[in-house]
Amino acid sequence: MRYEKHRKKKKRKTKSILLTLLLLVGAAAGYSYYQYNQGVNQSLGKINNGSTEKSVSEEVYTFEGKKDQYGATNILLLGSDARAGEEKSRADTIMIAHYNEDKGTYKLTSIMRDIYVSIPDEGKHKINSAFMRGGPELMRKTIKENFDIDLQYYAIVDFEGFVQLIDEAFPSGVEIDVEKRMEEYIEVPLEPGLQRLNGKEMLSFVRFRHDAIGDFGRVQRQQQALQAISDQLSGIQTIPKLPKLIGVVTPYVNTNMDTGDMLFMAKDFFAKDRGNIETFRIPIENGYKDATIKGEGAVLDLDLEMNREAFHQFLTQ
């Protein structure tokens, strides 16, 4: 008799714990959904009242991606240089974010847009034209053919979304060291020195390339900026902010990732003491030569085998 009472009491306690857990999970899900919608509506309000513009197409692209041979999830990140009303444009920025869940690693590769490669069924051209010729799927095929790596997802990012994300996440700006005065062909001129930059200033920082080292310096600054953003946004205290941050940027992004995938990877990223994000650049040092090609202009002519081998070594180390 005493045993039966004890067993019933234990069952009631177990049910109570399960109910509490379910309520907590439900509350967390409801909060995340609410915050996500708040972020989406905030950005849509700015677009609708004309204070910002959205240039990324809402076209649904075919993308036959998968995990790579090393078990990693690779996300093709494309910054579009389209202006409002343009249907097709070259990719202004080409990056690959690498996430290996088993190893708990996060890496980032920048692909310079002027590298001269074979584009499937199109011949040899600058790699950034693959986006204009066939969208993210042709860019995926081009990277697979030349560098033998699979990409699972894509995200085409409107630069205005970058501005809105920075301003939402960093009300006081992102602390970064501006190495020189920057003013040519950017919206907001920058003075040198350690300072806090708002969204538009950060956009100027990552897009500036009109100096002696051109696009090489721009790629370096993009990687520097992403490292600074991740460092200053890192930590367990960031996780509750993630749904709204994803919501803020969603109207400015065309992607085949669903919100759940983005939240999972972002939460895992910020919850871990991961140290610096490892970065890589194609082409590598001494892995290319400058050339001029009729119809293409100035290009970076790759030693393809050297770059491919170094790329895979970076991914597996």
mmCIF file of N, CA, C and O in Angstrom, residues 114-154:
data_model
loop_
_atom_site.group_PDB
_atom_site.id
_atom_site.type_symbol
_atom_site.label_atom_id
_atom_site.label_comp_id
_atom_site.label_asym_id
_atom_site.label_seq_id
_atom_site.Cartn_x
_atom_site.Cartn_y
_atom_site.Cartn_z
ATOM 1 N N ASP A 114 37.268 38.966 -58.900
ATOM 2 C CA ASP A 114 37.918 39.069 -60.204
ATOM 3 C C ASP A 114 38.740 37.835 -60.575
ATOM 4 O O ASP A 114 39.484 37.869 -61.567
ATOM 5 N N ILE A 115 38.635 36.743 -59.796
ATOM 6 C CA ILE A 115 39.374 35.548 -60.196
ATOM 7 C C ILE A 115 38.759 34.997 -61.483
ATOM 8 O O ILE A 115 37.551 35.028 -61.691
ATOM 9 N N TYR A 116 39.643 34.495 -62.350
ATOM 10 C CA TYR A 116 39.262 34.068 -63.702
ATOM 11 C C TYR A 116 39.129 32.544 -63.695
ATOM 12 O O TYR A 116 40.115 31.832 -63.527
ATOM 13 N N VAL A 117 37.912 32.067 -63.840
ATOM 14 C CA VAL A 117 37.645 30.630 -63.697
ATOM 15 C C VAL A 117 36.700 30.138 -64.792
ATOM 16 O O VAL A 117 36.074 30.923 -65.502
ATOM 17 N N SER A 118 36.605 28.840 -64.876
ATOM 18 C CA SER A 118 35.657 28.214 -65.794
ATOM 19 C C SER A 118 34.268 28.203 -65.156
ATOM 20 O O SER A 118 34.090 27.731 -64.035
ATOM 21 N N ILE A 119 33.290 28.751 -65.880
ATOM 22 C CA ILE A 119 31.896 28.749 -65.425
ATOM 23 C C ILE A 119 31.144 27.718 -66.262
ATOM 24 O O ILE A 119 31.168 27.801 -67.498
ATOM 25 N N PRO A 120 30.524 26.723 -65.650
ATOM 26 C CA PRO A 120 29.877 25.649 -66.417
ATOM 27 C C PRO A 120 28.970 26.169 -67.531
ATOM 28 O O PRO A 120 28.101 27.009 -67.299
ATOM 29 N N ASP A 121 29.219 25.660 -68.736
ATOM 30 C CA ASP A 121 28.442 25.985 -69.942
ATOM 31 C C ASP A 121 28.563 27.442 -70.385
ATOM 32 O O ASP A 121 27.816 27.890 -71.261
ATOM 33 N N GLU A 122 29.495 28.191 -69.787
ATOM 34 C CA GLU A 122 29.636 29.610 -70.125
ATOM 35 C C GLU A 122 31.051 29.980 -70.553
ATOM 36 O O GLU A 122 31.293 31.106 -70.976
ATOM 37 N N GLY A 123 32.013 29.066 -70.402
ATOM 38 C CA GLY A 123 33.406 29.391 -70.694
ATOM 39 C C GLY A 123 34.095 30.036 -69.504
ATOM 40 O O GLY A 123 33.609 29.978 -68.369
ATOM 41 N N LYS A 124 35.230 30.686 -69.760
ATOM 42 C CA LYS A 124 36.007 31.297 -68.682
ATOM 43 C C LYS A 124 35.661 32.789 -68.550
ATOM 44 O O LYS A 124 35.653 33.531 -69.537
ATOM 45 N N HIS A 125 35.378 33.175 -67.320
ATOM 46 C CA HIS A 125 35.011 34.564 -67.024
ATOM 47 C C HIS A 125 35.392 34.865 -65.578
ATOM 48 O O HIS A 125 35.773 33.975 -64.811
ATOM 49 N N LYS A 126 35.235 36.131 -65.182
ATOM 50 C CA LYS A 126 35.373 36.476 -63.767
ATOM 51 C C LYS A 126 34.271 35.751 -62.989
ATOM 52 O O LYS A 126 33.121 35.677 -63.435
ATOM 53 N N ILE A 127 34.628 35.271 -61.810
ATOM 54 C CA ILE A 127 33.683 34.441 -61.063
ATOM 55 C C ILE A 127 32.431 35.210 -60.661
ATOM 56 O O ILE A 127 31.341 34.630 -60.558
ATOM 57 N N ASN A 128 32.533 36.526 -60.450
ATOM 58 C CA ASN A 128 31.345 37.253 -59.993
ATOM 59 C C ASN A 128 30.248 37.310 -61.061
ATOM 60 O O ASN A 128 29.083 37.555 -60.752
ATOM 61 N N SER A 129 30.609 37.051 -62.332
ATOM 62 C CA SER A 129 29.599 37.063 -63.383
ATOM 63 C C SER A 129 28.729 35.806 -63.360
ATOM 64 O O SER A 129 27.675 35.779 -64.003
ATOM 65 N N ALA A 130 29.146 34.761 -62.632
ATOM 66 C CA ALA A 130 28.327 33.536 -62.550
ATOM 67 C C ALA A 130 26.966 33.851 -61.946
ATOM 68 O O ALA A 130 25.949 33.266 -62.340
ATOM 69 N N PHE A 131 26.926 34.774 -61.004
ATOM 70 C CA PHE A 131 25.661 35.154 -60.369
ATOM 71 C C PHE A 131 24.731 35.815 -61.378
ATOM 72 O O PHE A 131 23.534 35.524 -61.438
ATOM 73 N N MET A 132 25.277 36.700 -62.200
ATOM 74 C CA MET A 132 24.469 37.380 -63.208
ATOM 75 C C MET A 132 23.981 36.394 -64.269
ATOM 76 O O MET A 132 22.855 36.492 -64.761
ATOM 77 N N ARG A 133 24.824 35.418 -64.612
ATOM 78 C CA ARG A 133 24.503 34.479 -65.684
ATOM 79 C C ARG A 133 23.527 33.389 -65.254
ATOM 80 O O ARG A 133 22.791 32.853 -66.087
ATOM 81 N N GLY A 134 23.518 33.027 -63.987
ATOM 82 C CA GLY A 134 22.671 31.900 -63.591
ATOM 83 C C GLY A 134 22.314 31.852 -62.126
ATOM 84 O O GLY A 134 21.965 30.784 -61.601
ATOM 85 N N GLY A 135 22.390 32.990 -61.440
ATOM 86 C CA GLY A 135 21.965 33.048 -60.043
ATOM 87 C C GLY A 135 22.849 32.238 -59.115
ATOM 88 O O GLY A 135 23.943 31.796 -59.481
ATOM 89 N N PRO A 136 22.387 32.012 -57.888
ATOM 90 C CA PRO A 136 23.208 31.291 -56.906
ATOM 91 C C PRO A 136 23.519 29.851 -57.312
ATOM 92 O O PRO A 136 24.559 29.306 -56.930
ATOM 93 N N GLU A 137 22.647 29.216 -58.089
ATOM 94 C CA GLU A 137 22.902 27.838 -58.495
ATOM 95 C C GLU A 137 24.112 27.739 -59.418
ATOM 96 O O GLU A 137 24.942 26.832 -59.268
ATOM 97 N N LEU A 138 24.246 28.673 -60.361
ATOM 98 C CA LEU A 138 25.421 28.636 -61.232
ATOM 99 C C LEU A 138 26.682 28.991 -60.442
ATOM 100 O O LEU A 138 27.756 28.444 -60.717
ATOM 101 N N MET A 139 26.559 29.868 -59.457
ATOM 102 C CA MET A 139 27.712 30.158 -58.603
ATOM 103 C C MET A 139 28.104 28.905 -57.821
ATOM 104 O O MET A 139 29.294 28.596 -57.667
ATOM 105 N N ARG A 140 27.114 28.167 -57.335
ATOM 106 C CA ARG A 140 27.390 26.909 -56.619
ATOM 107 C C ARG A 140 28.134 25.926 -57.523
ATOM 108 O O ARG A 140 29.145 25.333 -57.129
ATOM 109 N N LYS A 141 27.645 25.761 -58.745
ATOM 110 C CA LYS A 141 28.277 24.838 -59.693
ATOM 111 C C LYS A 141 29.699 25.282 -60.037
ATOM 112 O O LYS A 141 30.607 24.452 -60.184
ATOM 113 N N THR A 142 29.891 26.591 -60.163
ATOM 114 C CA THR A 142 31.213 27.123 -60.502
ATOM 115 C C THR A 142 32.217 26.826 -59.390
ATOM 116 O O THR A 142 33.353 26.410 -59.647
ATOM 117 N N ILE A 143 31.802 27.034 -58.145
ATOM 118 C CA ILE A 143 32.683 26.765 -57.003
ATOM 119 C C ILE A 143 32.957 25.267 -56.893
ATOM 120 O O ILE A 143 34.093 24.840 -56.632
ATOM 121 N N LYS A 144 31.947 24.444 -57.124
ATOM 122 C CA LYS A 144 32.134 22.991 -57.087
ATOM 123 C C LYS A 144 33.113 22.545 -58.172
ATOM 124 O O LYS A 144 34.016 21.742 -57.921
ATOM 125 N N GLU A 145 32.940 23.046 -59.398
ATOM 126 C CA GLU A 145 33.788 22.619 -60.512
ATOM 127 C C GLU A 145 35.239 23.024 -60.302
ATOM 128 O O GLU A 145 36.156 22.254 -60.593
ATOM 129 N N ASN A 146 35.453 24.230 -59.781
ATOM 130 C CA ASN A 146 36.823 24.734 -59.659
ATOM 131 C C ASN A 146 37.511 24.340 -58.362
ATOM 132 O O ASN A 146 38.726 24.123 -58.352
ATOM 133 N N PHE A 147 36.746 24.240 -57.269
ATOM 134 C CA PHE A 147 37.375 24.014 -55.965
ATOM 135 C C PHE A 147 36.921 22.731 -55.271
ATOM 136 O O PHE A 147 37.347 22.448 -54.151
ATOM 137 N N ASP A 148 36.042 21.980 -55.910
ATOM 138 C CA ASP A 148 35.590 20.673 -55.420
ATOM 139 C C ASP A 148 35.054 20.745 -53.987
ATOM 140 O O ASP A 148 35.442 19.969 -53.122
ATOM 141 N N ILE A 149 34.146 21.690 -53.756
ATOM 142 C CA ILE A 149 33.498 21.777 -52.450
ATOM 143 C C ILE A 149 32.008 22.022 -52.670
ATOM 144 O O ILE A 149 31.626 22.806 -53.532
ATOM 145 N N ASP A 150 31.180 21.303 -51.898
ATOM 146 C CA ASP A 150 29.730 21.455 -52.020
ATOM 147 C C ASP A 150 29.218 22.526 -51.071
ATOM 148 O O ASP A 150 29.740 22.709 -49.964
ATOM 149 N N LEU A 151 28.162 23.205 -51.497
ATOM 150 C CA LEU A 151 27.504 24.234 -50.698
ATOM 151 C C LEU A 151 26.066 23.809 -50.467
ATOM 152 O O LEU A 151 25.382 23.374 -51.391
ATOM 153 N N GLN A 152 25.600 23.929 -49.232
ATOM 154 C CA GLN A 152 24.246 23.476 -48.897
ATOM 155 C C GLN A 152 23.209 24.583 -49.000
ATOM 156 O O GLN A 152 22.069 24.347 -49.412
ATOM 157 N N TYR A 153 23.584 25.795 -48.606
ATOM 158 C CA TYR A 153 22.643 26.912 -48.581
ATOM 159 C C TYR A 153 23.235 28.126 -49.294
ATOM 160 O O TYR A 153 24.446 28.211 -49.491
ATOM 161 N N TYR A 154 22.364 29.051 -49.618
ATOM 162 C CA TYR A 154 22.814 30.340 -50.139
ATOM 163 C C TYR A 154 22.060 31.448 -49.400
ATOM 164 O O TYR A 154 20.955 31.256 -48.891
#
